[in-house]
Amino acid sequence: MSEKPETSLRKWRAGQRYSLDHVCDLIQQQGLKRPSAAKLSRIERDQDIPPDLLPAIEAITGIPAKELRPDLAKIFWGAQ
């Protein structure tokens, strides 16, 4: 069984040495409902970042939305 490549969100969090709970707190500080650590872990592993969380995660991490969700970038921003 092959593992999926590490996501940019997980790489960022590991590089910052932040826990899942800490990143959830940072998302809450952006004015959103605090996701659970389990939800954030699923997003890091195998779920797309929900569109409502995308701006907050982009602001926190500095990772461009088009890198976090290239599928949405194609739809909304016409990115290649």
GROMACS .gro file of N, CA and C in nm:
model
  240
    1MET      N    1   0.084  -0.118   0.000
    1MET     CA    2   0.000   0.000   0.000
    1MET      C    3   0.089   0.124   0.000
    2SER      N    4   0.070   0.211  -0.098
    2SER     CA    5   0.153   0.330  -0.107
    2SER      C    6   0.087   0.447  -0.034
    3GLU      N    7   0.170   0.529   0.027
    3GLU     CA    8   0.121   0.645   0.098
    3GLU      C    9   0.114   0.764   0.003
    4LYS      N   10   0.019   0.853   0.031
    4LYS     CA   11   0.008   0.975  -0.048
    4LYS      C   12   0.123   1.067  -0.010
    5PRO      N   13   0.167   1.151  -0.104
    5PRO     CA   14   0.272   1.247  -0.069
    5PRO      C   15   0.223   1.343   0.038
    6GLU      N   16   0.316   1.391   0.115
    6GLU     CA   17   0.283   1.484   0.223
    6GLU      C   18   0.229   1.614   0.163
    7THR      N   19   0.121   1.663   0.220
    7THR     CA   20   0.061   1.787   0.169
    7THR      C   21   0.142   1.908   0.213
    8SER      N   22   0.123   2.018   0.140
    8SER     CA   23   0.196   2.140   0.175
    8SER      C   24   0.153   2.191   0.313
    9LEU      N   25   0.027   2.169   0.349
    9LEU     CA   26  -0.019   2.211   0.481
    9LEU      C   27   0.052   2.132   0.591
   10ARG      N   28   0.063   2.002   0.574
   10ARG     CA   29   0.131   1.920   0.675
   10ARG      C   30   0.280   1.955   0.681
   11LYS      N   31   0.342   1.976   0.565
   11LYS     CA   32   0.484   2.015   0.563
   11LYS      C   33   0.504   2.146   0.638
   12TRP      N   34   0.414   2.242   0.615
   12TRP     CA   35   0.424   2.371   0.683
   12TRP      C   36   0.413   2.353   0.833
   13ARG      N   37   0.311   2.277   0.876
   13ARG     CA   38   0.287   2.258   1.019
   13ARG      C   39   0.406   2.189   1.085
   14ALA      N   40   0.460   2.087   1.019
   14ALA     CA   41   0.575   2.016   1.074
   14ALA      C   42   0.697   2.109   1.082
   15GLY      N   43   0.714   2.192   0.981
   15GLY     CA   44   0.826   2.286   0.980
   15GLY      C   45   0.816   2.389   1.091
   16GLN      N   46   0.694   2.427   1.125
   16GLN     CA   47   0.672   2.523   1.233
   16GLN      C   48   0.674   2.456   1.370
   17ARG      N   49   0.667   2.325   1.369
   17ARG     CA   50   0.657   2.244   1.492
   17ARG      C   51   0.531   2.278   1.570
   18TYR      N   52   0.423   2.299   1.496
   18TYR     CA   53   0.293   2.328   1.557
   18TYR      C   54   0.214   2.199   1.570
   19SER      N   55   0.140   2.189   1.677
   19SER     CA   56   0.049   2.076   1.694
   19SER      C   57  -0.077   2.103   1.611
   20LEU      N   58  -0.154   1.999   1.588
   20LEU     CA   59  -0.282   2.016   1.520
   20LEU      C   60  -0.371   2.112   1.599
   21ASP      N   61  -0.371   2.097   1.732
   21ASP     CA   62  -0.453   2.185   1.815
   21ASP      C   63  -0.413   2.331   1.802
   22HIS      N   64  -0.284   2.357   1.792
   22HIS     CA   65  -0.238   2.495   1.780
   22HIS      C   66  -0.287   2.556   1.648
   23VAL      N   67  -0.277   2.480   1.541
   23VAL     CA   68  -0.324   2.532   1.411
   23VAL      C   69  -0.475   2.552   1.414
   24CYS      N   70  -0.547   2.465   1.481
   24CYS     CA   71  -0.692   2.484   1.497
   24CYS      C   72  -0.721   2.614   1.571
   25ASP      N   73  -0.641   2.644   1.673
   25ASP     CA   74  -0.656   2.770   1.746
   25ASP      C   75  -0.627   2.889   1.653
   26LEU      N   76  -0.526   2.877   1.569
   26LEU     CA   77  -0.494   2.985   1.475
   26LEU      C   78  -0.609   3.010   1.377
   27ILE      N   79  -0.672   2.902   1.334
   27ILE     CA   80  -0.788   2.915   1.244
   27ILE      C   81  -0.900   2.989   1.316
   28GLN      N   82  -0.923   2.955   1.441
   28GLN     CA   83  -1.026   3.023   1.520
   28GLN      C   84  -0.993   3.172   1.535
   29GLN      N   85  -0.867   3.204   1.550
   29GLN     CA   86  -0.826   3.344   1.563
   29GLN      C   87  -0.852   3.423   1.435
   30GLN      N   88  -0.871   3.352   1.324
   30GLN     CA   89  -0.904   3.418   1.198
   30GLN      C   90  -1.054   3.446   1.187
   31GLY      N   91  -1.128   3.416   1.294
   31GLY     CA   92  -1.271   3.447   1.298
   31GLY      C   93  -1.362   3.334   1.254
   32LEU      N   94  -1.307   3.215   1.240
   32LEU     CA   95  -1.387   3.101   1.199
   32LEU      C   96  -1.413   3.008   1.317
   33LYS      N   97  -1.511   2.921   1.299
   33LYS     CA   98  -1.536   2.818   1.400
   33LYS      C   99  -1.412   2.729   1.405
   34ARG      N  100  -1.370   2.695   1.526
   34ARG     CA  101  -1.250   2.613   1.544
   34ARG      C  102  -1.277   2.471   1.497
   35PRO      N  103  -1.200   2.424   1.398
   35PRO     CA  104  -1.215   2.284   1.358
   35PRO      C  105  -1.153   2.193   1.463
   36SER      N  106  -1.193   2.068   1.465
   36SER     CA  107  -1.130   1.973   1.556
   36SER      C  108  -0.994   1.933   1.501
   37ALA      N  109  -0.909   1.886   1.589
   37ALA     CA  110  -0.778   1.837   1.546
   37ALA      C  111  -0.794   1.719   1.451
   38ALA      N  112  -0.896   1.636   1.476
   38ALA     CA  113  -0.921   1.522   1.388
   38ALA      C  114  -0.958   1.569   1.247
   39LYS      N  115  -1.040   1.673   1.237
   39LYS     CA  116  -1.078   1.727   1.106
   39LYS      C  117  -0.955   1.781   1.034
   40LEU      N  118  -0.872   1.855   1.105
   40LEU     CA  119  -0.752   1.911   1.042
   40LEU      C  120  -0.659   1.798   0.997
   41SER      N  121  -0.648   1.694   1.077
   41SER     CA  122  -0.565   1.579   1.039
   41SER      C  123  -0.618   1.514   0.911
   42ARG      N  124  -0.750   1.499   0.901
   42ARG     CA  125  -0.808   1.441   0.778
   42ARG      C  126  -0.780   1.531   0.658
   43ILE      N  127  -0.789   1.661   0.679
   43ILE     CA  128  -0.759   1.755   0.569
   43ILE      C  129  -0.614   1.738   0.526
   44GLU      N  130  -0.524   1.727   0.623
   44GLU     CA  131  -0.382   1.710   0.590
   44GLU      C  132  -0.357   1.578   0.517
   45ARG      N  133  -0.430   1.475   0.551
   45ARG     CA  134  -0.406   1.343   0.492
   45ARG      C  135  -0.474   1.322   0.358
   46ASP      N  136  -0.606   1.342   0.356
   46ASP     CA  137  -0.676   1.296   0.236
   46ASP      C  138  -0.802   1.372   0.199
   47GLN      N  139  -0.830   1.481   0.265
   47GLN     CA  140  -0.948   1.559   0.229
   47GLN      C  141  -0.904   1.696   0.177
   48ASP      N  142  -0.984   1.750   0.086
   48ASP     CA  143  -0.957   1.885   0.038
   48ASP      C  144  -0.989   1.986   0.148
   49ILE      N  145  -0.918   2.095   0.145
   49ILE     CA  146  -0.946   2.204   0.239
   49ILE      C  147  -1.082   2.262   0.200
   50PRO      N  148  -1.176   2.268   0.294
   50PRO     CA  149  -1.306   2.327   0.262
   50PRO      C  150  -1.289   2.473   0.217
   51PRO      N  151  -1.367   2.516   0.119
   51PRO     CA  152  -1.354   2.653   0.069
   51PRO      C  153  -1.365   2.759   0.177
   52ASP      N  154  -1.448   2.736   0.280
   52ASP     CA  155  -1.462   2.838   0.384
   52ASP      C  156  -1.337   2.849   0.471
   53LEU      N  157  -1.256   2.743   0.478
   53LEU     CA  158  -1.131   2.748   0.555
   53LEU      C  159  -1.012   2.798   0.473
   54LEU      N  160  -1.026   2.796   0.343
   54LEU     CA  161  -0.913   2.828   0.256
   54LEU      C  162  -0.851   2.965   0.282
   55PRO      N  163  -0.928   3.073   0.291
   55PRO     CA  164  -0.866   3.204   0.316
   55PRO      C  165  -0.789   3.209   0.449
   56ALA      N  166  -0.845   3.146   0.553
   56ALA     CA  167  -0.778   3.146   0.683
   56ALA      C  168  -0.648   3.069   0.678
   57ILE      N  169  -0.651   2.953   0.615
   57ILE     CA  170  -0.529   2.871   0.607
   57ILE      C  171  -0.424   2.940   0.522
   58GLU      N  172  -0.468   3.005   0.415
   58GLU     CA  173  -0.373   3.081   0.333
   58GLU      C  174  -0.310   3.194   0.415
   59ALA      N  175  -0.391   3.265   0.493
   59ALA     CA  176  -0.339   3.376   0.575
   59ALA      C  177  -0.242   3.326   0.682
   60ILE      N  178  -0.274   3.215   0.743
   60ILE     CA  179  -0.191   3.161   0.851
   60ILE      C  180  -0.058   3.107   0.798
   61THR      N  181  -0.066   3.033   0.689
   61THR     CA  182   0.053   2.962   0.640
   61THR      C  183   0.135   3.041   0.538
   62GLY      N  184   0.069   3.132   0.468
   62GLY     CA  185   0.138   3.201   0.359
   62GLY      C  186   0.144   3.118   0.232
   63ILE      N  187   0.084   3.000   0.234
   63ILE     CA  188   0.080   2.914   0.115
   63ILE      C  189  -0.033   2.964   0.027
   64PRO      N  190  -0.006   2.994  -0.100
   64PRO     CA  191  -0.111   3.047  -0.187
   64PRO      C  192  -0.228   2.949  -0.202
   65ALA      N  193  -0.348   3.005  -0.209
   65ALA     CA  194  -0.468   2.923  -0.225
   65ALA      C  195  -0.458   2.834  -0.348
   66LYS      N  196  -0.395   2.883  -0.454
   66LYS     CA  197  -0.385   2.802  -0.575
   66LYS      C  198  -0.297   2.679  -0.555
   67GLU      N  199  -0.209   2.683  -0.456
   67GLU     CA  200  -0.130   2.565  -0.423
   67GLU      C  201  -0.207   2.473  -0.329
   68LEU      N  202  -0.281   2.532  -0.237
   68LEU     CA  203  -0.359   2.453  -0.141
   68LEU      C  204  -0.475   2.381  -0.209
   69ARG      N  205  -0.541   2.448  -0.301
   69ARG     CA  206  -0.656   2.390  -0.372
   69ARG      C  207  -0.648   2.425  -0.520
   70PRO      N  208  -0.559   2.360  -0.594
   70PRO     CA  209  -0.544   2.391  -0.737
   70PRO      C  210  -0.674   2.373  -0.815
   71ASP      N  211  -0.759   2.280  -0.771
   71ASP     CA  212  -0.886   2.259  -0.840
   71ASP      C  213  -0.974   2.384  -0.833
   72LEU      N  214  -0.977   2.449  -0.718
   72LEU     CA  215  -1.055   2.572  -0.704
   72LEU      C  216  -0.989   2.688  -0.777
   73ALA      N  217  -0.858   2.688  -0.779
   73ALA     CA  218  -0.786   2.795  -0.850
   73ALA      C  219  -0.824   2.794  -0.997
   74LYS      N  220  -0.837   2.676  -1.055
   74LYS     CA  221  -0.874   2.666  -1.196
   74LYS      C  222  -1.015   2.717  -1.218
   75ILE      N  223  -1.105   2.686  -1.125
   75ILE     CA  224  -1.245   2.726  -1.140
   75ILE      C  225  -1.263   2.876  -1.117
   76PHE      N  226  -1.208   2.926  -1.005
   76PHE     CA  227  -1.237   3.063  -0.964
   76PHE      C  228  -1.138   3.166  -1.012
   77TRP      N  229  -1.013   3.126  -1.030
   77TRP     CA  230  -0.912   3.224  -1.065
   77TRP      C  231  -0.849   3.200  -1.201
   78GLY      N  232  -0.891   3.096  -1.270
   78GLY     CA  233  -0.840   3.068  -1.403
   78GLY      C  234  -0.694   3.030  -1.405
   79ALA      N  235  -0.639   2.988  -1.290
   79ALA     CA  236  -0.498   2.951  -1.285
   79ALA      C  237  -0.474   2.821  -1.358
   80GLN      N  238  -0.355   2.808  -1.409
   80GLN     CA  239  -0.317   2.685  -1.481
   80GLN      C  240  -0.254   2.584  -1.391
   0.00000   0.00000   0.00000
